[in-house]
CSV table of C-alpha atoms in Angstrom, one decimal:
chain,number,residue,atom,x,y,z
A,15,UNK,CA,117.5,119.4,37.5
A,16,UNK,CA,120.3,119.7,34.9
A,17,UNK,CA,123.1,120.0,38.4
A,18,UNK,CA,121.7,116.5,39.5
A,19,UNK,CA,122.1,115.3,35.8
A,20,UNK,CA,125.3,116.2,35.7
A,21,UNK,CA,126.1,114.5,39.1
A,22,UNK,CA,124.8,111.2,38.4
A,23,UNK,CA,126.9,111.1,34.6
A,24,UNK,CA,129.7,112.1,36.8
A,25,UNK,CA,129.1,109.6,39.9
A,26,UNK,CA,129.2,106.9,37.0
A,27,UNK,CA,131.1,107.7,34.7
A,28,UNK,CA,134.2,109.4,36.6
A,29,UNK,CA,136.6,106.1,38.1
A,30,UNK,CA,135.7,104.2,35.1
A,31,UNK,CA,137.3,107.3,32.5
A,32,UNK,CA,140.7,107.1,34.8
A,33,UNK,CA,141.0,103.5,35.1
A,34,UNK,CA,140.3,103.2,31.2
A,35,UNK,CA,143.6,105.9,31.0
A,36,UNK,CA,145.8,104.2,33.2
A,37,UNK,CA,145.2,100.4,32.5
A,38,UNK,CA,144.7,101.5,28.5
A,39,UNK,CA,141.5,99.3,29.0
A,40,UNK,CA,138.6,99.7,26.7
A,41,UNK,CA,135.1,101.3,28.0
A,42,UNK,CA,133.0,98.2,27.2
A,43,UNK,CA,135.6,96.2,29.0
A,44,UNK,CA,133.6,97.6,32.6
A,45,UNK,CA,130.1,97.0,30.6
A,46,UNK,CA,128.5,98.2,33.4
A,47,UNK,CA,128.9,101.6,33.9
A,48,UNK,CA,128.1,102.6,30.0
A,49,UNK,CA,125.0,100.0,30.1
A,50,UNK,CA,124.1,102.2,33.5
A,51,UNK,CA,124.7,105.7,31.5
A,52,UNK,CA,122.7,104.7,28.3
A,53,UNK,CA,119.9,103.3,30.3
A,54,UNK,CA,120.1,106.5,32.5
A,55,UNK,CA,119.7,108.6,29.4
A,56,UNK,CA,116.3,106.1,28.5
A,57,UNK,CA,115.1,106.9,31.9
A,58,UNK,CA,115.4,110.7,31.7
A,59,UNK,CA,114.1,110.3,28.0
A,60,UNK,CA,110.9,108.6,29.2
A,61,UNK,CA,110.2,110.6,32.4
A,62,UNK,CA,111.4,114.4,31.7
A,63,UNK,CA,108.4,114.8,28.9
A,64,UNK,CA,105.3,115.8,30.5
A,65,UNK,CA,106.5,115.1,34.3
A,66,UNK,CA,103.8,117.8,35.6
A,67,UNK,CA,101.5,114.9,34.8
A,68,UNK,CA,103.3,112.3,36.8
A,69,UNK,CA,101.0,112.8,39.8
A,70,UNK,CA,97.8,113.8,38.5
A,71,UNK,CA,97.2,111.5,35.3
A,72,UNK,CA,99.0,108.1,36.1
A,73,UNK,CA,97.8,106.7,32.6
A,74,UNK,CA,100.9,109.3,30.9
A,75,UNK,CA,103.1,107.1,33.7
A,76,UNK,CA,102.0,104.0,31.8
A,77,UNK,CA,101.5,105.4,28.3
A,78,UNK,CA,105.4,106.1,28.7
A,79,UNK,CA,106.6,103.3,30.0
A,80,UNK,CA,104.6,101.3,27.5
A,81,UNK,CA,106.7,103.0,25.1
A,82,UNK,CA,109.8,102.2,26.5
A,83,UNK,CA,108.6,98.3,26.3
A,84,UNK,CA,108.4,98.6,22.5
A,85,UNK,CA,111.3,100.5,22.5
A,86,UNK,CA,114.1,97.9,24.3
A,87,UNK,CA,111.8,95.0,22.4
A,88,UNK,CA,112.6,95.9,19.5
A,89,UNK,CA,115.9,97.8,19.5
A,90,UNK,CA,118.1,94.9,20.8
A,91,UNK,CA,116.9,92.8,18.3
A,92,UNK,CA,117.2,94.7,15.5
A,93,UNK,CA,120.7,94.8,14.3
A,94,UNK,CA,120.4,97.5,11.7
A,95,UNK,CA,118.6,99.9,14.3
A,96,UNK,CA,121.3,99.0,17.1
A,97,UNK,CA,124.6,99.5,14.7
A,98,UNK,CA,123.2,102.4,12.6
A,99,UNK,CA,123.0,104.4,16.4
A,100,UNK,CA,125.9,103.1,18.2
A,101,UNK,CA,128.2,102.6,15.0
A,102,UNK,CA,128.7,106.7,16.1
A,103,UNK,CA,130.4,105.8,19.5
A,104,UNK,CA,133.6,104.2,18.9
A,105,UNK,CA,134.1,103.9,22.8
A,106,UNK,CA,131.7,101.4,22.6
A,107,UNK,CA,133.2,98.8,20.6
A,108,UNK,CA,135.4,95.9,22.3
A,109,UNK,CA,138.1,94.1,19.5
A,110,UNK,CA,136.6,96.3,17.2
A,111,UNK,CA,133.0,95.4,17.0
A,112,UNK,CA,129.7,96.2,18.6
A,113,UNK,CA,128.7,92.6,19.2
A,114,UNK,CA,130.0,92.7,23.0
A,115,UNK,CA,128.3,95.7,23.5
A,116,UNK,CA,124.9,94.5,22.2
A,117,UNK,CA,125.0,90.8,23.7
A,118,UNK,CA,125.8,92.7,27.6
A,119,UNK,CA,123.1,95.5,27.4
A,120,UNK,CA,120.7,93.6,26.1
A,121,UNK,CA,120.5,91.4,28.7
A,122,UNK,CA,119.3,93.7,31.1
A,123,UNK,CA,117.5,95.5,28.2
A,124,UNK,CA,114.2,95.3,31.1
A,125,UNK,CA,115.9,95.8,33.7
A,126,UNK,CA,115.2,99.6,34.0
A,127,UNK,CA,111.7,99.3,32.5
A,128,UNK,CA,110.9,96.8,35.6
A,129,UNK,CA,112.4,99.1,38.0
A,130,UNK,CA,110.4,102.3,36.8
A,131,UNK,CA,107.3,100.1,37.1
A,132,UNK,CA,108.5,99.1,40.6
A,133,UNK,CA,109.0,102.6,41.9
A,134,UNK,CA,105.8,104.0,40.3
A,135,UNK,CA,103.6,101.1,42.4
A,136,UNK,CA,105.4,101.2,45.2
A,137,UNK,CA,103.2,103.7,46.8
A,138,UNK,CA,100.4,101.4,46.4
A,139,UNK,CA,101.9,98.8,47.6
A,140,UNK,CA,102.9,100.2,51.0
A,141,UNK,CA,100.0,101.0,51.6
A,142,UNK,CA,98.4,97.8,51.0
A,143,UNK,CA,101.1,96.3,53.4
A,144,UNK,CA,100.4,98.8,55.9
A,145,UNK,CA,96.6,98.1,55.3
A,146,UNK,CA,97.1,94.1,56.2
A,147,UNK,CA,99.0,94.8,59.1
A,148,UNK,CA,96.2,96.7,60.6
A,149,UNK,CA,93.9,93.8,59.4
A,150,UNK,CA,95.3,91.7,62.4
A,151,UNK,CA,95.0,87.3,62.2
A,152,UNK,CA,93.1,87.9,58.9
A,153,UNK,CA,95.8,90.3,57.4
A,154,UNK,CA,98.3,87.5,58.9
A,155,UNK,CA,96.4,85.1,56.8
A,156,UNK,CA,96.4,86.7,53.6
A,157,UNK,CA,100.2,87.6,54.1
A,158,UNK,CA,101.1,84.6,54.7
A,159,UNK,CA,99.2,83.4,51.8
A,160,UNK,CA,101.4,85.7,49.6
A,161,UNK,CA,104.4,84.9,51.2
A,162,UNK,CA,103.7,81.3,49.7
A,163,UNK,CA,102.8,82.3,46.5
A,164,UNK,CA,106.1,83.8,45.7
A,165,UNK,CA,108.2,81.5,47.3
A,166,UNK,CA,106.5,78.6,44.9
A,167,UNK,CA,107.2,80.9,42.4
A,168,UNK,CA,111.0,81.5,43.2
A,169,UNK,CA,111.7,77.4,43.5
A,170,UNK,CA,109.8,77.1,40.5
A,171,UNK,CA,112.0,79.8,38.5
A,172,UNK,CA,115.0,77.8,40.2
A,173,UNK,CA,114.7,74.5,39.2
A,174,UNK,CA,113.7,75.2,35.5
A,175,UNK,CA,115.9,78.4,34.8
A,176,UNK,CA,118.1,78.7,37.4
A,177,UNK,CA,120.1,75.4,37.2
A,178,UNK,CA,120.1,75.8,33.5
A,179,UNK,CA,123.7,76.0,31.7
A,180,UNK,CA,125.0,79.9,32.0
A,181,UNK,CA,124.3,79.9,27.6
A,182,UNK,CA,121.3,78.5,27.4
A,183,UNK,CA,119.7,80.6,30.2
A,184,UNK,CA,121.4,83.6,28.4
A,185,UNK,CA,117.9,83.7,26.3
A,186,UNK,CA,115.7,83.4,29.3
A,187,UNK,CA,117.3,86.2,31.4
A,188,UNK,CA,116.1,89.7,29.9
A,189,UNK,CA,112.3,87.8,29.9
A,190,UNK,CA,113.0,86.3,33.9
A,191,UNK,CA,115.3,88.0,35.5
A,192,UNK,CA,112.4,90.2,37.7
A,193,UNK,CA,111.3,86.7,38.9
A,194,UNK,CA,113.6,86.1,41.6
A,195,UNK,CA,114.1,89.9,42.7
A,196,UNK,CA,110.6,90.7,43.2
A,197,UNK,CA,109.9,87.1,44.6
A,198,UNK,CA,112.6,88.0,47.3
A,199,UNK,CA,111.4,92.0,47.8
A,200,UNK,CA,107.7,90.1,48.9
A,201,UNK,CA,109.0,87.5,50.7
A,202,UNK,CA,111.8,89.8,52.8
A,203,UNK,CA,109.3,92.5,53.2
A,204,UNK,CA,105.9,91.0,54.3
A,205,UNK,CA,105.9,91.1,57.9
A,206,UNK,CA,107.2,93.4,60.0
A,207,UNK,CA,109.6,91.7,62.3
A,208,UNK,CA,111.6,91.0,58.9
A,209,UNK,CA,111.3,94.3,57.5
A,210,UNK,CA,113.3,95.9,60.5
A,211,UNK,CA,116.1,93.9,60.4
A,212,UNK,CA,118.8,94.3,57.8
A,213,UNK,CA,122.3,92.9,57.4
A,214,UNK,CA,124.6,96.6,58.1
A,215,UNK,CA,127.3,95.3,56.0
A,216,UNK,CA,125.1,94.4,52.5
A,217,UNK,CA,124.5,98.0,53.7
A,218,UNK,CA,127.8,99.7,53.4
A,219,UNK,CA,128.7,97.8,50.0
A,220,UNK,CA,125.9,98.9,48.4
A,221,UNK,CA,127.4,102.2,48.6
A,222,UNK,CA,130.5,101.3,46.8
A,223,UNK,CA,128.8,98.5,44.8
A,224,UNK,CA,130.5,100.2,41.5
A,225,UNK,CA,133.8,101.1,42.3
A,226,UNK,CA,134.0,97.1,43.5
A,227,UNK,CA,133.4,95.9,40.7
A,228,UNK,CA,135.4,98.3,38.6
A,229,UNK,CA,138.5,98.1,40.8
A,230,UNK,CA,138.1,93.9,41.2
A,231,UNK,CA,139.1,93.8,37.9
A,232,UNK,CA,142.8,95.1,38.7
A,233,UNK,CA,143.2,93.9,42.2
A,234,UNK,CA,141.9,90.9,42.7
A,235,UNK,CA,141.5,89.5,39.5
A,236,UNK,CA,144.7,88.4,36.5
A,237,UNK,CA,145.1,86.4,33.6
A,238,UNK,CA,142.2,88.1,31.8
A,239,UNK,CA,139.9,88.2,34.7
A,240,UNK,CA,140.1,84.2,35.2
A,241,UNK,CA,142.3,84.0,38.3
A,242,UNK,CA,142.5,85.5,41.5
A,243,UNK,CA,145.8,87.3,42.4
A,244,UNK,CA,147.5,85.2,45.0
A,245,UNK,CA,149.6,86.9,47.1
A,246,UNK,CA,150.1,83.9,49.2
A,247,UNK,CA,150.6,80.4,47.4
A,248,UNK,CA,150.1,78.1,50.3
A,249,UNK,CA,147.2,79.8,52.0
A,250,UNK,CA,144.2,79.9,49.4
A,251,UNK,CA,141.8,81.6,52.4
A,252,UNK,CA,144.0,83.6,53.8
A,253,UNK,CA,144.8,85.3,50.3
A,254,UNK,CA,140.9,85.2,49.8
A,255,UNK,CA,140.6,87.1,52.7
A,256,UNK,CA,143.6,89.9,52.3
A,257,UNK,CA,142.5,90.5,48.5
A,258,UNK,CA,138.9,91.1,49.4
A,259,UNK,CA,139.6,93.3,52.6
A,260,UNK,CA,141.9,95.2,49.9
A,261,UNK,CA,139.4,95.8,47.3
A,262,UNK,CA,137.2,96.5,49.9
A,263,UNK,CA,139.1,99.2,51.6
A,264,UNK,CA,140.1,100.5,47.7
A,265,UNK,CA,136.7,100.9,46.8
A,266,UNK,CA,136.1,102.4,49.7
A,267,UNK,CA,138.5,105.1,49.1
A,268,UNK,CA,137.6,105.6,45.5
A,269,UNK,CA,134.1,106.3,46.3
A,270,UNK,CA,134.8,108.9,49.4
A,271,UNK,CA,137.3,110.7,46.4
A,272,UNK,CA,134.5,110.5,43.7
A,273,UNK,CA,132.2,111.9,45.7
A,274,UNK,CA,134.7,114.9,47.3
A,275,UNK,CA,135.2,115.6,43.8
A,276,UNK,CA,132.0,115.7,42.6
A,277,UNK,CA,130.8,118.3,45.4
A,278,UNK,CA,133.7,120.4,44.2
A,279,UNK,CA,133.4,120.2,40.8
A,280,UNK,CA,129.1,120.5,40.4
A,281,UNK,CA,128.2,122.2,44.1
A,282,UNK,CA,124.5,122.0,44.2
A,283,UNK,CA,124.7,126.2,44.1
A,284,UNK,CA,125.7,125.6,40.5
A,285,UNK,CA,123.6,127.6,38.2
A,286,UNK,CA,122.7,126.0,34.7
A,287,UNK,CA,124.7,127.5,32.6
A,288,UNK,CA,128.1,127.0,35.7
A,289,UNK,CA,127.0,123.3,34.9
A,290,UNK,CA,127.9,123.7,31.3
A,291,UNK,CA,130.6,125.8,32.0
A,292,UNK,CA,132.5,123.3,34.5
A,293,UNK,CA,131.2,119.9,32.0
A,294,UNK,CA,133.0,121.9,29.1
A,295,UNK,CA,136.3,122.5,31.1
A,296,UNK,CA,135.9,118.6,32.1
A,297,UNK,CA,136.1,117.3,29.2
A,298,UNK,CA,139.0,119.8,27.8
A,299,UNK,CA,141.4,118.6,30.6
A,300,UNK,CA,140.5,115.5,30.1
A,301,UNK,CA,140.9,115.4,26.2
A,302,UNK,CA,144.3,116.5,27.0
A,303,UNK,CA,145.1,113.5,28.6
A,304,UNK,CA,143.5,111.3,26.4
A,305,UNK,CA,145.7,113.0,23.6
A,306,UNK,CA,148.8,112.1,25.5
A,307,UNK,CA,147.9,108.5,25.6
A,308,UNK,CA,146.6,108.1,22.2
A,309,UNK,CA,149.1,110.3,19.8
A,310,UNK,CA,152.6,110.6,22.1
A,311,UNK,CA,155.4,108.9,20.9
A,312,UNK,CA,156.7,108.3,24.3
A,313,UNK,CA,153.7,106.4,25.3
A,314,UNK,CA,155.4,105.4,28.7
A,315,UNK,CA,156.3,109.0,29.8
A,316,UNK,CA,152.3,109.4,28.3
A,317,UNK,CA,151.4,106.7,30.8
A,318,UNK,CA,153.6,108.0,33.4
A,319,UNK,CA,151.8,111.3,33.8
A,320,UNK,CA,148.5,110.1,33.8
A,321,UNK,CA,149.6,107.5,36.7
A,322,UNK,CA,151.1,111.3,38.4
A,323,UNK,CA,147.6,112.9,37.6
A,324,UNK,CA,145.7,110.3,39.4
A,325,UNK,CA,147.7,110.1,42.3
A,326,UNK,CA,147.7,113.9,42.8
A,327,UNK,CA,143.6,113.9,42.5
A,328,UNK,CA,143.8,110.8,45.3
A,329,UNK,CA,146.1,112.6,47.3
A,330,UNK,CA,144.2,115.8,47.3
A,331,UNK,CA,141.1,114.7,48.0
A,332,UNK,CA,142.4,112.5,50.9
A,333,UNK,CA,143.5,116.0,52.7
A,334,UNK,CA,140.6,117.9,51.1
């Protein structure tokens, strides 16, 4: 639905847009979150065509995301395709070129592609688990058998591409990357008395996985993201310790605010065109801002109320 469109842009899209504003950072600097929103466009490109035939004909499934294959296998590596789209989205560049922006997303170019072939077998899958652990000893064979296999396979993938130097593996990764995760995702999941344990805090970051790693940049990290801020000279764990719990609780924070914001801004009662309507009033207040920062001559006064705006959202939303 267009409301839960709208939501996920938002979710991803919304701490990034302020910190870029405040810190007068550059988009591409968080790679992340516009390698997320791109891919999340690719995703809704490849699966909102024809979805009534999702469950009934799985060869449209596979006819699509074959297309998506020749699609990220070809775009990446084509210069001319990749700068004749992009060139149309200065927020993109980093220094002034695309090259940044082309060298991080296409590393993960199959990232997405292996995760939609992941979800659409899953189904199969469970049920194949479920089968073998009904099959008793013999099921416990074969499991174990499997569980083997890909634990050969993720010491193999270690020892020749894992220990390689970080630029010469930079080839290998958008080709091996699913190697390791889905060698893990077998091994963690093939017997039961695995698959009910979990680790609660892996848990809870998860949930604030991106505002982590958007916020490290500011409070735990200096000197062009190559040195930790030390708060205490003498005491190199204890300063560990502080900065993380920090970011931690931050991020924490961020996400409980993008979210209260979020359900105020698209309420799921939203009607389509309410959707538009809120998007459009978004991105007015927000150009406003943007043009304060970008054409004031006072750019610390500019700077000043953007810092004012941000603290009234978080302060709001705290007592919301």
């Amino acid at each position: 639905s267009l409301i839960r469109f709208v939501k996920s842009l938002f979710r991803m899209n919304f701490l990034v847009v302020g910190i870029m504003l405040v810190m007068e950072t550059e988009y591409v600097h968080y790679y992340i979150c516009p390698m997320h929103t791109v891919f999340f466009f690719l995703v809704w490109g490849l699966t909102y065509p024809f979805r009534e035939y999702h469950h009934t004909h799985s060869w449209v499934v596979w006819a699509k995301l074959f297309v998506g294959l020749i699609f990220c296998a070809t775009f990446w590596l084509n210069d001319f395709l990749f700068d004749a789209v992009f060139r149309w989205f200065p927020f993109l560049y980093y220094e002034g070129s695309l090259h940044e922006w082309q060298f991080r997303s296409g590393l993960d170019r199959f990232a997405t592609l292996f995760g939609m072939v992941f979800a659409f077998v899953y189904p199969d899958l469970e049920k194949i688990l479920f089968q073998l652990d009904e099959m008793g000893f013999q099921g416990t064979i074969i499991k174990s058998i499997i569980t083997a296999f890909f634990s050969f396979v993720l010491y193999v993938w270690w020892i020749t591409l894992g220990t390689m130097e970080k630029y010469a593996y930079n080839s290998w990764h958008p080709y091996t990357s699913i190697i390791p995760i889905v060698s893990i995702i077998f091994v963690r999941n093939m017997f039961p008395r695995l698959r009910k344990y979990y680790l609660w805090g892996f848990s809870w970051i998860g949930k604030i996985t991106l505002e982590t790693y958007l916020l490290q940049f500011h409070l735990m990290l200096n000197n062009n993201n190559k040195q930790i801020v030390n708060f205490f000279d003498d005491y190199p764990n204890l300063n560990f310790l502080f900065t993380w719990l920090l970011l931690l609780g931050m991020a924490h924070q961020a996400f409980k605010c993008t979210v209260v914001l979020s359900e105020f801004i698209y309420p799921y009662s939203l009607t389509s065109r309410q959707v538009i309507t809120h998007t459009s009033l978004l991105c007015v207040f927000s150009l406003f801002f943007v043009f304060l920062a970008l054409f004031s001559s006072y750019l610390a006064a500019s700077t000043s109320v953007l810092w004012f705006f941000w603290l009234l959202v978080f302060v709001g939303l705290v007592n919301y």
